[in-house]
C-alpha positions as a printed Julia matrix, in Angstrom:
211×3 Matrix{Float64}:
   9.72   14.82  38.37
  10.51   12.35  35.58
  12.51    9.2   36.34
  14.84    8.41  33.42
  15.97    4.78  33.01
  18.05    3.17  30.24
  16.7    -0.18  29.05
  19.9    -2.04  29.96
  19.46   -0.89  33.57
  15.92   -2.26  33.84
  15.63   -5.32  36.09
  12.64   -7.4   37.14
  12.11   -5.19  40.19
  12.09   -2.12  37.9
   9.37   -3.69  35.76
   7.36   -4.32  38.93
   7.85   -0.71  40.07
   6.72    0.66  36.72
   3.78   -1.76  36.57
   2.58   -0.61  39.98
   2.96    3.0   38.85
   0.87    2.25  35.75
  -1.88    0.73  37.88
  -1.81    3.94  39.93
  -2.36    6.07  36.81
   1.24    7.19  36.21
   2.58    7.85  32.72
   5.57    6.31  30.94
   7.43    6.87  27.7
   8.51    3.55  26.18
   9.38    2.0   22.84
   6.48    0.05  21.33
   6.72   -2.35  18.38
   6.75    0.73  16.13
   7.69    4.13  17.61
   7.91    5.46  21.18
   4.58    5.92  22.95
   3.22    7.68  26.01
   1.64    4.89  28.01
  -0.76    4.67  30.9
  -3.52    2.44  32.3
  -6.25    2.23  29.64
  -8.9     1.6   32.32
  -8.09    4.82  34.21
 -10.08    7.82  32.91
  -7.98   10.47  34.68
  -4.74    8.87  33.53
  -5.96    8.84  29.91
  -7.01   12.48  30.21
  -3.48   13.21  31.44
  -2.02   11.71  28.24
  -4.15   14.07  26.15
  -2.95   16.99  28.26
   0.72   15.98  28.04
   0.58   15.72  24.24
  -1.75   18.64  23.69
  -3.77   16.12  21.7
  -7.18   17.22  20.39
  -9.98   15.33  22.15
 -11.49   14.21  18.81
  -8.45   11.97  18.16
  -8.86    8.52  19.75
  -6.12    6.58  21.51
  -4.77    3.17  20.52
  -4.82    0.45  23.22
  -1.99   -2.09  23.5
  -2.61   -5.62  24.82
  -0.6    -8.81  25.2
  -3.25  -11.51  24.94
  -6.69  -12.15  23.45
  -8.29  -12.36  26.9
  -7.64   -8.64  27.29
  -9.29   -8.01  23.93
 -12.39   -9.99  24.92
 -12.72   -7.9   28.07
 -13.01   -4.75  25.95
 -14.9    -5.64  22.77
 -18.43   -6.88  22.02
 -17.44   -9.54  19.53
 -14.84  -10.53  16.94
 -16.24  -11.08  13.45
 -14.72  -13.6   10.99
 -12.74  -10.99   9.04
 -11.34   -9.49  12.23
 -10.42  -12.99  13.39
  -8.62  -13.68  10.11
  -6.63  -10.46  10.48
  -5.79  -11.32  14.1
  -4.6   -14.79  13.04
  -2.5   -13.34  10.21
  -0.99  -10.17  11.63
  -1.07  -10.34  15.44
   1.19   -9.87  17.24
   2.29   -7.06  14.98
   1.82   -3.46  13.81
  -1.84   -3.74  12.83
  -4.32   -1.71  14.87
  -7.89   -2.99  14.49
 -10.97   -0.92  15.31
 -13.51   -3.0   17.25
 -16.93   -2.12  18.66
 -16.27   -1.79  22.38
 -18.24   -3.1   25.32
 -20.08   -0.51  27.37
 -18.74    0.65  30.74
 -15.35   -1.02  30.45
 -13.07    1.63  28.97
 -13.31    5.39  29.57
 -15.11    7.17  26.71
 -12.22    9.59  26.22
 -10.15    6.78  24.66
 -12.68    6.45  21.85
 -13.01   10.19  21.21
 -16.78    9.9   21.48
 -17.48    6.95  19.2
 -18.42    3.35  20.02
 -15.12    1.75  19.07
 -11.72    0.92  20.51
  -8.55    0.65  18.46
  -6.38   -2.27  19.6
  -2.96   -3.75  18.82
  -1.32   -6.85  20.31
   2.36   -6.89  21.33
   4.59   -9.96  21.63
   7.87   -8.62  23.05
   9.72   -5.61  24.41
   9.34   -3.43  27.47
   5.71   -2.63  26.75
   4.89   -6.34  26.62
   6.63   -6.96  29.96
   4.94   -4.0   31.65
   1.45   -4.86  30.4
   1.86   -8.48  31.48
   3.15   -7.45  34.89
   0.48   -4.8   35.47
  -2.35   -6.93  34.08
  -3.91   -3.91  32.36
  -3.81   -2.68  28.76
  -1.98    0.55  27.94
  -2.97    3.48  25.8
   0.08    4.52  23.79
  -0.09    7.46  21.37
   3.23    8.54  19.87
   5.64   10.11  22.37
   5.66   13.64  21.02
   3.78   16.86  21.48
   0.97   17.24  18.93
   2.4    18.81  15.78
   5.97   17.67  16.54
   7.78   14.87  14.69
   6.8    11.3   15.59
   8.59    9.87  18.63
  11.69    8.09  17.3
  14.64   10.14  18.6
  15.07    9.6   22.33
  17.0    12.85  22.82
  14.19   14.88  21.24
  11.57   12.91  23.17
  13.35   13.57  26.46
  13.68   17.28  25.7
   9.94   17.53  24.94
   8.56   15.33  27.7
  10.99   15.52  30.62
   9.03   16.81  33.61
   5.69   16.0   31.95
   5.66   12.18  32.34
   6.57    9.99  35.33
   9.04    7.68  33.57
  11.12    7.8   30.4
  12.45    4.36  29.41
  15.33    4.79  26.97
  15.69    1.96  24.43
  17.72    4.06  21.99
  16.57    5.64  18.75
  14.02    4.01  16.46
  15.21    3.47  12.88
  12.15    4.9   11.14
   8.88    6.65  11.94
   6.56    4.16  10.22
   3.61    3.63  12.55
   1.05    0.85  12.76
  -1.61    0.39  10.1
  -5.12    1.17  11.39
  -8.15   -0.58   9.87
 -11.86   -1.05  10.47
 -14.37   -3.55   9.1
 -17.66   -2.12   7.81
 -20.28   -4.31   6.14
 -17.67   -7.04   5.68
 -15.32   -4.64   3.88
 -11.98   -3.37   5.12
 -11.42    0.35   5.41
  -7.79    1.39   5.88
  -7.82    4.42   8.16
  -4.03    4.81   8.16
  -1.55    2.79   6.15
   1.65    2.09   8.07
   4.01   -0.86   8.35
   1.48   -3.37   7.02
   0.47   -2.47   3.48
  -2.94   -2.59   1.84
  -1.88   -5.4   -0.52
  -0.84   -7.63   2.39
  -4.23   -7.12   4.08
  -6.14   -7.82   0.88
  -4.19  -11.05   0.32
  -4.85  -12.17   3.88
  -8.62  -11.88   3.6
  -9.01  -13.03  -0.01
 -10.03  -16.52   1.1
 -12.06  -15.55   4.17
């Protein structure tokens, strides 16, 4: 059964309840810094598998991981190269998802869809930020919709699709637009834009011009 909570009703004890649920592998729908996401403990293999099942997401599509501090990033990735560091300094916290080579035996392989990388974004505010900080674990957070349905921005539609499938729905109202995060990777010191979203190619190119 899904527990539905409006954001204005969420107190500190509610955050603690949800954080404990996350650590136990439960699933939540919450507003990220872009659109609504389906979140769960990124370290929990079964919980991550559950997110794929809820969405009907093909297993070849990786999941983005949300963090709230660089210490979390360093737990998960092998290293941070100079270009990645420049992008972190320029755009984090913010809607830029960076693809890093992951450390072995830290995250479940299902998150990476079979490759050697993890896609990470850093939050600075909002419910997701509070929950991650309280739980002390990063969250996976693909868009809160069934695969093939519109991106998760309308809370009424999200609730209709996901009620009974997730453990919590946290209602922060509708999102103004469906523009998602930009996803990039660095290969041979060159930036490859996998998906252009809120942060545009020109902004990224300007940021690294003097690296």
